[in-house]
Tab-separated table of C-alpha atoms in Angstrom:
chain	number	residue	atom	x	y	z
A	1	UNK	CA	-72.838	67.628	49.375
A	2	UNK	CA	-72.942	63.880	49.761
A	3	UNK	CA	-73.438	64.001	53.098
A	4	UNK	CA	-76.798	66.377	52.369
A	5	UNK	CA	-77.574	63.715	50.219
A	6	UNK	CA	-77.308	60.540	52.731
A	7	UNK	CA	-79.301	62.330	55.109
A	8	UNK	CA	-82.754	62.604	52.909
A	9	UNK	CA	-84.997	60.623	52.849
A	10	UNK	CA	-84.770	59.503	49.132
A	11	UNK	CA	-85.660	56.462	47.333
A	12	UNK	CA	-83.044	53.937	46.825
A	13	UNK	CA	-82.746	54.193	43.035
A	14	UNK	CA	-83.013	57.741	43.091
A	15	UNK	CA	-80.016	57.859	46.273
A	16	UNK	CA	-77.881	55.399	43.995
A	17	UNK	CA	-78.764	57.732	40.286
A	18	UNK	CA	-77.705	60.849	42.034
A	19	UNK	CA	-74.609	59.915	43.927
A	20	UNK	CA	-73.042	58.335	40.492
A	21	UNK	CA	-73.992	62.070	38.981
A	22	UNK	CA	-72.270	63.386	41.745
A	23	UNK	CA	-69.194	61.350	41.664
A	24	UNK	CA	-68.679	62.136	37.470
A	25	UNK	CA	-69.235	65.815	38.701
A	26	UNK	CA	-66.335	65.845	41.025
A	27	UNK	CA	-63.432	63.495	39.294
A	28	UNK	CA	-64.246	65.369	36.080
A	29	UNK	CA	-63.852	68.837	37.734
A	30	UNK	CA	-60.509	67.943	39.905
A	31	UNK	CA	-59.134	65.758	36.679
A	32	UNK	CA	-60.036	68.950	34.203
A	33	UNK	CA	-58.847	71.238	36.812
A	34	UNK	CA	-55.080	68.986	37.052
A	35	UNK	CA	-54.878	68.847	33.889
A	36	UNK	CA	-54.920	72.222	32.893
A	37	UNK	CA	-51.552	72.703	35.473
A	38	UNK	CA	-49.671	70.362	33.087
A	39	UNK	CA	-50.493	71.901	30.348
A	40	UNK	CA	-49.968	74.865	30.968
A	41	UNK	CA	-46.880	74.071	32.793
A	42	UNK	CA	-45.891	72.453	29.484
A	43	UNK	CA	-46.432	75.631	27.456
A	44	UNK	CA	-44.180	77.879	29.437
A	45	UNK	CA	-41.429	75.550	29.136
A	46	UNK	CA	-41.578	72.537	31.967
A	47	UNK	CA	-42.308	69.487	30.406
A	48	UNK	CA	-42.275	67.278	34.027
A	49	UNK	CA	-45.817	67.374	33.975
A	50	UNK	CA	-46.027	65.471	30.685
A	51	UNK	CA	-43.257	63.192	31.578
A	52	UNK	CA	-44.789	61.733	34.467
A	53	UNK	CA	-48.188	61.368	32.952
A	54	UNK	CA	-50.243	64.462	34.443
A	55	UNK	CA	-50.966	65.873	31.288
A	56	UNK	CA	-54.071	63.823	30.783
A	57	UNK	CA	-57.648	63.723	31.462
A	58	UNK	CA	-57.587	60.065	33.044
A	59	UNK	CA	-59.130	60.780	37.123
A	60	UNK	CA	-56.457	58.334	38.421
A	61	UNK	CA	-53.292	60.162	37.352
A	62	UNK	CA	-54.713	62.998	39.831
A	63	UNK	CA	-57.137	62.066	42.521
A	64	UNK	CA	-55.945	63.299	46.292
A	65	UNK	CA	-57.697	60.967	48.621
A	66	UNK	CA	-58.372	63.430	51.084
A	67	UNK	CA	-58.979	66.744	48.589
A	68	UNK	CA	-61.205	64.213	47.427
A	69	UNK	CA	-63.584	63.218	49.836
A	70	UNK	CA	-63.276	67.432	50.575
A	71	UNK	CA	-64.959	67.730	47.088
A	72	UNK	CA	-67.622	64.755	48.167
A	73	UNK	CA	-68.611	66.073	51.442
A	74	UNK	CA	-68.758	70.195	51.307
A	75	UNK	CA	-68.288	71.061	47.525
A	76	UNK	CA	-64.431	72.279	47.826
A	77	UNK	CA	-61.536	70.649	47.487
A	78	UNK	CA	-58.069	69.717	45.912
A	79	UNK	CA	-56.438	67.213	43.929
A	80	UNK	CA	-52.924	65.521	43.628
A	81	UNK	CA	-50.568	68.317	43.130
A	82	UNK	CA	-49.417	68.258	39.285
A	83	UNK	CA	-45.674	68.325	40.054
A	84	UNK	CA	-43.430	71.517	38.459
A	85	UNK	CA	-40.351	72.650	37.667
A	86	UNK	CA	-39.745	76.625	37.645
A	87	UNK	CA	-36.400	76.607	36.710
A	88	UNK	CA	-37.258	74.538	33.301
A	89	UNK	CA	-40.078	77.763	32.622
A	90	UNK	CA	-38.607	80.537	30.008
A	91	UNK	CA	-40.167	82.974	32.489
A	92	UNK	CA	-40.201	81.210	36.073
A	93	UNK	CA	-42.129	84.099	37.624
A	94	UNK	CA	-44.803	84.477	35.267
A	95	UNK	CA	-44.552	80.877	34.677
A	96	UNK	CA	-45.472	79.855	38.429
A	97	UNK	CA	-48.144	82.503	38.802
A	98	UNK	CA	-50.097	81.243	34.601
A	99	UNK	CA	-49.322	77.541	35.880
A	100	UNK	CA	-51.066	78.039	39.397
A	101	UNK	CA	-54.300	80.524	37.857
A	102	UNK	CA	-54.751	77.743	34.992
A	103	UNK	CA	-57.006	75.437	37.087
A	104	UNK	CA	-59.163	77.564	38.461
A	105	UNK	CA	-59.053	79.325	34.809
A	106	UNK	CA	-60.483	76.047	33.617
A	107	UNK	CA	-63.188	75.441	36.095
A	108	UNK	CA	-64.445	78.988	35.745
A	109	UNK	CA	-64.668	78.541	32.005
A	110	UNK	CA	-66.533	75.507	32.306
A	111	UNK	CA	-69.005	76.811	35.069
A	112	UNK	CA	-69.708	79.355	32.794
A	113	UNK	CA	-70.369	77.278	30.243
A	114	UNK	CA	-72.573	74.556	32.247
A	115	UNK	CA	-74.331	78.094	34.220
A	116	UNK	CA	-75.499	79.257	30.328
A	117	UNK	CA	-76.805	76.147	29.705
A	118	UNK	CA	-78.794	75.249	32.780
A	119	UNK	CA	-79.834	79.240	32.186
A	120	UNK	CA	-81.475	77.653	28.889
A	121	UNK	CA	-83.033	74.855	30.084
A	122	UNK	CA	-84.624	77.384	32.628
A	123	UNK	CA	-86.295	79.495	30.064
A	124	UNK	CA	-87.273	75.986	27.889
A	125	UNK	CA	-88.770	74.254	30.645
A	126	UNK	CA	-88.902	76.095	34.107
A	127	UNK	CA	-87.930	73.414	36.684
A	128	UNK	CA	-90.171	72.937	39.764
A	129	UNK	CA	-89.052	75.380	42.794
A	130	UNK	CA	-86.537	76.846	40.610
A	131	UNK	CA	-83.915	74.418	40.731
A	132	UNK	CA	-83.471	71.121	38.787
A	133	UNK	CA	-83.079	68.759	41.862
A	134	UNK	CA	-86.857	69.370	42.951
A	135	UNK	CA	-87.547	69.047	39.495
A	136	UNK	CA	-86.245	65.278	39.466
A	137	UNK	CA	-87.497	64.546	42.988
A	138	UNK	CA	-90.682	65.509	41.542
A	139	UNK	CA	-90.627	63.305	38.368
A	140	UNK	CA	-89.045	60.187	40.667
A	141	UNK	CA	-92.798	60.470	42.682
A	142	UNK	CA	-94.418	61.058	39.423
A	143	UNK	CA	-94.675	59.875	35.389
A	144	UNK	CA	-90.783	59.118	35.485
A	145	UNK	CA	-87.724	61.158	34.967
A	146	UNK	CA	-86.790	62.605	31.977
A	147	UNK	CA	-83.588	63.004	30.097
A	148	UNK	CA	-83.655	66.939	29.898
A	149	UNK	CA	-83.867	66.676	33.894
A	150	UNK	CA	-81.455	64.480	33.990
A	151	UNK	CA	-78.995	66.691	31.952
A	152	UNK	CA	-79.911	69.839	33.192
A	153	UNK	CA	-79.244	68.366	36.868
A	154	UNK	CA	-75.448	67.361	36.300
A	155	UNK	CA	-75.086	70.167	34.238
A	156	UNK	CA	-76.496	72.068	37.421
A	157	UNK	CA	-74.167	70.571	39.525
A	158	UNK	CA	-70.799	70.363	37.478
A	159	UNK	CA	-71.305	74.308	37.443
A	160	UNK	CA	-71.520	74.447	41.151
A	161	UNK	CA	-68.520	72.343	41.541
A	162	UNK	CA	-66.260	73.805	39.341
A	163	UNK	CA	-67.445	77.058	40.803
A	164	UNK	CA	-66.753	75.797	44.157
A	165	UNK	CA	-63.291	74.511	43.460
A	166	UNK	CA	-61.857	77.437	41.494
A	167	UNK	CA	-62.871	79.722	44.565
A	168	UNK	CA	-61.350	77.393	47.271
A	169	UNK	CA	-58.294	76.802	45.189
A	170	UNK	CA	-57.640	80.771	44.916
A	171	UNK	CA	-57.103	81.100	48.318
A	172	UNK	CA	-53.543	82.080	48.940
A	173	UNK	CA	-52.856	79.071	51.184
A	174	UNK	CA	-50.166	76.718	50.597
A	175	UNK	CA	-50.462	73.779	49.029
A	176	UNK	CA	-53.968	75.889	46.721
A	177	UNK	CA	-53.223	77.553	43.774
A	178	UNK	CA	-53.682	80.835	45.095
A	179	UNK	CA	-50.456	80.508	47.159
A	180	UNK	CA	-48.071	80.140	43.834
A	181	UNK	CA	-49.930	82.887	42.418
A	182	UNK	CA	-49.041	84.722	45.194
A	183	UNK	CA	-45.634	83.357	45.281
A	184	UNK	CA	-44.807	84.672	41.659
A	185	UNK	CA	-45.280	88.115	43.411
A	186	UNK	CA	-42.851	87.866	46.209
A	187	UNK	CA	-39.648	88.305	46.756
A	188	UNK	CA	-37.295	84.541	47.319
A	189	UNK	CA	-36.827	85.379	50.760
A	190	UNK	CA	-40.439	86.359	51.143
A	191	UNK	CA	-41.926	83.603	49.324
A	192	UNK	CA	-39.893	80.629	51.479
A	193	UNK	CA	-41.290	82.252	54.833
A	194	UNK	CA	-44.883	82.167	53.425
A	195	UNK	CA	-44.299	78.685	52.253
A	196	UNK	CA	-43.613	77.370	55.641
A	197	UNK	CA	-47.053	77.267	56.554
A	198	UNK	CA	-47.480	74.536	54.149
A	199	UNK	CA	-46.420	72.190	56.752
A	200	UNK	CA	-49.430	72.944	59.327
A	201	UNK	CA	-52.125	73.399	56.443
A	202	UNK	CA	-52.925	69.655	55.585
A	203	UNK	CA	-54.250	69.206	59.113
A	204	UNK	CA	-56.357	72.556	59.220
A	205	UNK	CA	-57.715	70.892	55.957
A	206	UNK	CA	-58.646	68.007	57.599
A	207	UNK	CA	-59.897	69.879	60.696
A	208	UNK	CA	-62.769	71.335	58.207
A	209	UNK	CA	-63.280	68.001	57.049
A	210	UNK	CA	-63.711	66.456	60.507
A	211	UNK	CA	-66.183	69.497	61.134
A	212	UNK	CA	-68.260	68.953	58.210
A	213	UNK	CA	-69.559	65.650	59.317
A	214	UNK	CA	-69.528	66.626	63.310
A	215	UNK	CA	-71.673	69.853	62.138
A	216	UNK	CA	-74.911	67.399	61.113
A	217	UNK	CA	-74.796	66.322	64.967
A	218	UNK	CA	-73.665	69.202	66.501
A	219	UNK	CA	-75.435	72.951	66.720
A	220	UNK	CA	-72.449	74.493	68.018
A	221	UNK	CA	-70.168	72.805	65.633
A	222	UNK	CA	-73.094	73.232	62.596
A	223	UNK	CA	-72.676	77.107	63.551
A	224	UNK	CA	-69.094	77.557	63.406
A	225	UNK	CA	-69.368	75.916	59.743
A	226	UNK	CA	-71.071	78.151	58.391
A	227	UNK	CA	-69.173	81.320	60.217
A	228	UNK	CA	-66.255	79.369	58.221
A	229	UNK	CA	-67.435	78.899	55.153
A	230	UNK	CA	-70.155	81.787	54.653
A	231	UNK	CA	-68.004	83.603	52.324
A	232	UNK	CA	-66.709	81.081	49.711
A	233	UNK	CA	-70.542	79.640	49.927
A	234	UNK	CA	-72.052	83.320	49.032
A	235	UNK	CA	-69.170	84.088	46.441
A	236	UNK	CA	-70.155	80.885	45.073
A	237	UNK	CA	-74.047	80.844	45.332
A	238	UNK	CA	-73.769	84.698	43.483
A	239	UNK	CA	-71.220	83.567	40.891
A	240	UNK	CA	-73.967	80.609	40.120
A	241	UNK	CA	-76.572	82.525	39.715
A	242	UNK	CA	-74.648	85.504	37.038
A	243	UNK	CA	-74.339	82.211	34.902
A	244	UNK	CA	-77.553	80.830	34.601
A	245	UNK	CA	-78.940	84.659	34.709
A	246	UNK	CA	-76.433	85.094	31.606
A	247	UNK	CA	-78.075	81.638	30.361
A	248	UNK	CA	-81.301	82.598	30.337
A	249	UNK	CA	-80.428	86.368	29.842
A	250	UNK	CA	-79.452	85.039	26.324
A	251	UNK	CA	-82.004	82.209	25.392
A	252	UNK	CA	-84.912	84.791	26.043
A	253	UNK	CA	-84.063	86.347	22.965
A	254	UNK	CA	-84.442	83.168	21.073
């Protein structure tokens, strides 16, 4: 993602205009996607969330330095886990499993959201090469950028994100949300051997990391990416494209 972006050959202004969009993008998807733990959390009965100030849409409260820079550099990604309580839940099973699905829930919902939209602006004002970035590379060499492009760009690439993050966060890995929703499914004894993998997972996470930047130097290295993320990337590229197809699916009737 931001690497992509560093290694174009892009005008200053327009370098500086798009990595600000793409900051927003992520700390509002991560804080959206925190923030709908607590709540949640809060609703079935464990108010620790709200009593240690996760229950709220400011970034700080819930940016994970290296989930973040994740997010920045390959479009997945995590944030500070919102701490829980399953004992405190009327229902800790079901609990654990609506607490865990909640921020993914979230970013779904909102990529739909941002996916009809941008599937408007496609049937107002087809951008150039059929996607909005062109379309304000275009105006930068041009007249000037305009405000819909501007909009329909961040609106673009909030849906991406959130798609991307919802995905990556169901896999049933510890510490993702995918592993408590698992979890709620398992026996005790079951679910403390799975969790013990949680100890070996930060560094796989940081492995891919490490590999993301080594990949723009390397063709072996750029290969094995891809092998490694192929899946989430074509789940997420066809999940993309059924929301701006419902977007513009919609606004062609209008």
């Amino acid at each position: 993602m931001i690497v992509s972006l560093l290694s174009m050959d892009l005008p200053m202004n327009l370098l500086v205009g798009l990595l600000v969009i793409h900051l927003f993008c992520v700390v509002m998807a991560l804080t959206v996607h925190e923030f709908a733990h607590g709540f949640i959390a809060g609703k079935m009965g464990d108010p620790t969330a709200g009593m240690q100030g996760r229950v709220t849409l400011n970034p700080v409260a819930h940016m994970d330095p290296v989930g973040f820079l994740m997010m920045l550099l390959v479009g997945y990604g995590w944030a500070k886990p919102v701490p829980i309580n399953i004992r405190l839940m009327r229902n800790p099973k079901k609990g654990l499993a609506l607490t865990a699905f909640a921020g993914p829930a979230i970013n779904l919902s909102l990529a739909l959201l941002c996916g009809i939209a941008v599937g408007a602006f496609n049937q107002i004002a087809p951008p150039i090469e059929g996607d909005w970035f062109h379309q304000l590379y275009f105006e930068m060499m041009g007249d000037g950028i305009t405000p819909l492009t501007v909009v329909a760009y961040a609106l673009e690439l909030f849906a991406y994100l959130n798609v991307g993050l919802a995905l990556f966060n169901l896999i049933p890995i510890p510490p993702l949300d995918g592993s408590n929703v698992l979890v709620a499914f398992l026996s005790n004894n079951a679910a403390a051997k799975y969790l013990q993998i949680r100890y070996y997972t930060r560094y796989i996470f940081l492995g891919l990391m490490l590999l993301s930047v080594v990949s723009r130097y390397s063709a072996l290295a750029s290969m094995l990416y891809s092998l490694i993320w192929l899946p989430f990337d074509l789940l997420r590229e066809g999940l993309f494209f059924l929301f701006t197809s419902l977007g513009e699916l919609i606004f062609s009737f209008v």
